[in-house]
CSV table of C-alpha atoms in Angstrom, one decimal:
chain,number,residue,atom,x,y,z
G,1,MET,CA,16.8,11.7,-23.9
G,2,SER,CA,18.1,8.9,-21.2
G,3,VAL,CA,16.6,5.1,-21.4
G,4,LYS,CA,15.4,5.7,-18.0
G,5,SER,CA,13.6,9.0,-20.0
G,6,LEU,CA,12.2,7.2,-22.8
G,7,ASN,CA,10.2,4.3,-20.8
G,8,ARG,CA,8.6,6.9,-18.3
G,9,ALA,CA,7.2,8.5,-21.6
G,10,LEU,CA,6.5,5.4,-23.0
G,11,THR,CA,4.6,4.2,-20.0
G,12,ALA,CA,2.5,7.5,-20.1
G,13,GLY,CA,1.5,7.1,-23.3
G,14,LEU,CA,0.6,3.9,-22.6
G,15,LEU,CA,-1.3,4.4,-19.7
G,16,MET,CA,-2.7,7.4,-21.4
G,17,ALA,CA,-3.9,5.4,-24.5
G,18,THR,CA,-5.5,2.8,-22.7
G,19,PHE,CA,-7.6,5.1,-20.1
G,20,ALA,CA,-9.1,6.9,-23.3
G,21,ALA,CA,-10.3,3.7,-25.0
G,22,ALA,CA,-11.7,2.6,-21.6
G,23,ALA,CA,-13.2,5.8,-21.3
G,24,ALA,CA,-15.1,5.5,-24.7
G,25,PRO,CA,-18.3,4.6,-24.6
G,26,ALA,CA,-19.2,1.1,-26.1
G,27,SER,CA,-22.2,1.0,-28.7
G,28,ALA,CA,-25.1,0.3,-26.8
G,29,SER,CA,-27.9,0.1,-30.4
G,30,THR,CA,-27.6,-3.2,-32.8
G,31,TRP,CA,-31.1,-2.4,-34.1
G,32,THR,CA,-32.2,-2.8,-37.9
G,33,LEU,CA,-34.9,-0.9,-40.2
G,34,ARG,CA,-36.6,-4.0,-41.2
G,35,ASP,CA,-37.8,-3.9,-45.1
G,36,LEU,CA,-41.6,-4.4,-45.4
G,37,GLY,CA,-41.4,-4.7,-48.6
G,38,GLN,CA,-44.0,-1.7,-48.7
G,39,ARG,CA,-45.2,-0.9,-52.0
G,40,ILE,CA,-48.0,1.6,-53.0
G,41,CYS,CA,-50.8,2.2,-55.3
G,42,VAL,CA,-51.2,5.9,-56.8
G,43,ASP,CA,-54.0,7.0,-59.3
G,44,SER,CA,-51.9,9.3,-61.3
G,45,VAL,CA,-54.8,11.9,-62.1
G,46,TYR,CA,-56.1,11.9,-57.8
G,47,GLY,CA,-52.7,11.5,-56.0
G,48,ARG,CA,-52.8,9.7,-52.8
G,49,SER,CA,-52.5,10.4,-49.4
G,50,THR,CA,-51.0,6.9,-46.8
G,51,TYR,CA,-48.3,5.9,-44.5
G,52,PHE,CA,-45.3,4.3,-44.7
G,53,LEU,CA,-45.1,2.3,-41.8
G,54,VAL,CA,-41.6,1.7,-39.9
G,55,SER,CA,-40.4,-1.3,-37.5
G,56,VAL,CA,-36.7,-1.9,-36.3
G,57,ASP,CA,-35.5,-5.0,-34.4
G,58,GLY,CA,-32.5,-4.7,-32.2
G,59,THR,CA,-32.5,-3.0,-28.8
G,60,TRP,CA,-31.1,1.2,-29.5
G,61,SER,CA,-30.3,3.9,-26.2
G,62,SER,CA,-31.0,6.8,-28.9
G,63,THR,CA,-34.5,8.2,-30.0
G,64,ILE,CA,-34.5,6.9,-33.3
G,65,GLY,CA,-36.5,9.4,-36.6
G,66,ALA,CA,-37.7,8.4,-39.3
G,67,THR,CA,-38.1,10.3,-43.0
G,68,ILE,CA,-39.1,9.3,-46.9
G,69,HIS,CA,-36.8,10.2,-49.4
G,70,ASP,CA,-36.9,10.6,-53.4
G,71,LEU,CA,-40.7,10.2,-53.3
G,72,PRO,CA,-42.3,11.4,-56.6
G,73,PRO,CA,-41.8,15.4,-57.6
G,74,GLY,CA,-44.3,17.3,-55.7
G,75,SER,CA,-44.4,14.9,-52.8
G,76,THR,CA,-44.7,16.3,-49.1
G,77,THR,CA,-44.4,14.0,-45.9
G,78,SER,CA,-46.2,14.4,-42.7
G,79,GLY,CA,-44.0,14.0,-39.0
G,80,THR,CA,-43.7,11.2,-37.6
G,81,SER,CA,-43.3,10.2,-34.0
G,82,PRO,CA,-39.7,9.3,-32.9
G,83,ILE,CA,-39.3,5.8,-31.8
G,84,PRO,CA,-37.7,6.3,-28.2
G,85,PRO,CA,-34.9,3.9,-26.7
G,86,GLY,CA,-35.8,0.4,-26.0
G,87,SER,CA,-36.0,-2.9,-27.9
G,88,ASN,CA,-38.1,-4.8,-30.3
G,89,SER,CA,-37.5,-8.4,-32.6
G,90,SER,CA,-41.5,-8.8,-32.4
G,91,GLY,CA,-41.9,-6.8,-35.9
G,92,THR,CA,-43.6,-4.5,-34.2
G,93,VAL,CA,-44.5,-1.7,-36.3
G,94,GLN,CA,-43.3,0.8,-34.1
G,95,THR,CA,-44.1,4.3,-36.1
G,96,ALA,CA,-45.5,5.5,-39.5
G,97,VAL,CA,-44.9,8.3,-41.7
G,98,GLY,CA,-47.4,9.9,-44.2
G,99,VAL,CA,-46.7,11.0,-47.4
G,100,SER,CA,-49.3,12.8,-49.8
G,101,ILE,CA,-48.0,12.2,-53.6
G,102,PRO,CA,-49.7,14.6,-56.6
G,103,PRO,CA,-51.1,13.4,-59.7
G,104,THR,CA,-47.9,12.2,-61.3
G,105,PRO,CA,-46.7,10.8,-64.7
G,106,VAL,CA,-47.2,7.0,-65.0
G,107,GLY,CA,-44.2,5.1,-63.7
G,108,VAL,CA,-42.8,2.8,-60.9
G,109,TYR,CA,-40.7,5.1,-58.8
G,110,THR,CA,-38.7,4.0,-55.6
G,111,ALA,CA,-38.4,5.7,-52.6
G,112,ARG,CA,-36.4,5.0,-49.5
G,113,LEU,CA,-37.6,5.1,-46.0
G,114,GLN,CA,-34.7,6.2,-44.1
G,115,ALA,CA,-34.2,5.9,-39.8
G,116,THR,CA,-31.5,7.0,-38.0
G,117,ASP,CA,-30.5,7.2,-34.7
G,118,GLY,CA,-27.6,10.1,-34.7
G,119,THR,CA,-25.1,7.9,-35.3
G,120,ASP,CA,-26.2,5.2,-37.3
G,121,THR,CA,-28.3,5.3,-40.5
G,122,GLN,CA,-30.0,2.9,-42.1
G,123,ASN,CA,-32.1,2.8,-46.0
G,124,VAL,CA,-35.1,0.6,-47.2
G,125,PRO,CA,-36.8,0.6,-50.8
G,126,LEU,CA,-40.2,1.5,-51.3
G,127,THR,CA,-41.9,1.0,-54.3
G,128,VAL,CA,-44.5,4.0,-55.6
G,129,ASP,CA,-46.9,2.6,-58.2
G,130,VAL,CA,-48.2,5.7,-60.1
G,131,ARG,CA,-51.0,4.0,-62.8
G,132,ALA,CA,-54.1,4.9,-64.5
G,133,ARG,CA,-56.4,3.3,-62.2
G,134,CYS,CA,-55.3,1.6,-59.1
């Protein structure tokens, strides 16, 4: 390959790399799932139905969905309203996730609230304190 051909190939490669980098969208989402220090007390004999709150700070361009994981065995969650694109800096709660915890052995369980916009996924701990009486 001649020097002239090599220079053309390098120039073409650099131009393609530059255009590819320019075409890649910059992340428009800079958000944080707030840890609200949520703790609930559950009666070990009766169980409990309640909600965990979801608050996101920052700016996001995609819908954020929230789910809860690692609840005591037999627990269920109900759907939550997704958080539409937007921004928040006031600590406002945007949605809640319903939970139903059945009668459960006494103990402290650590669940996690997970929020995702499809690209970024964040988790915060939730405390489920199961007692003989709340």
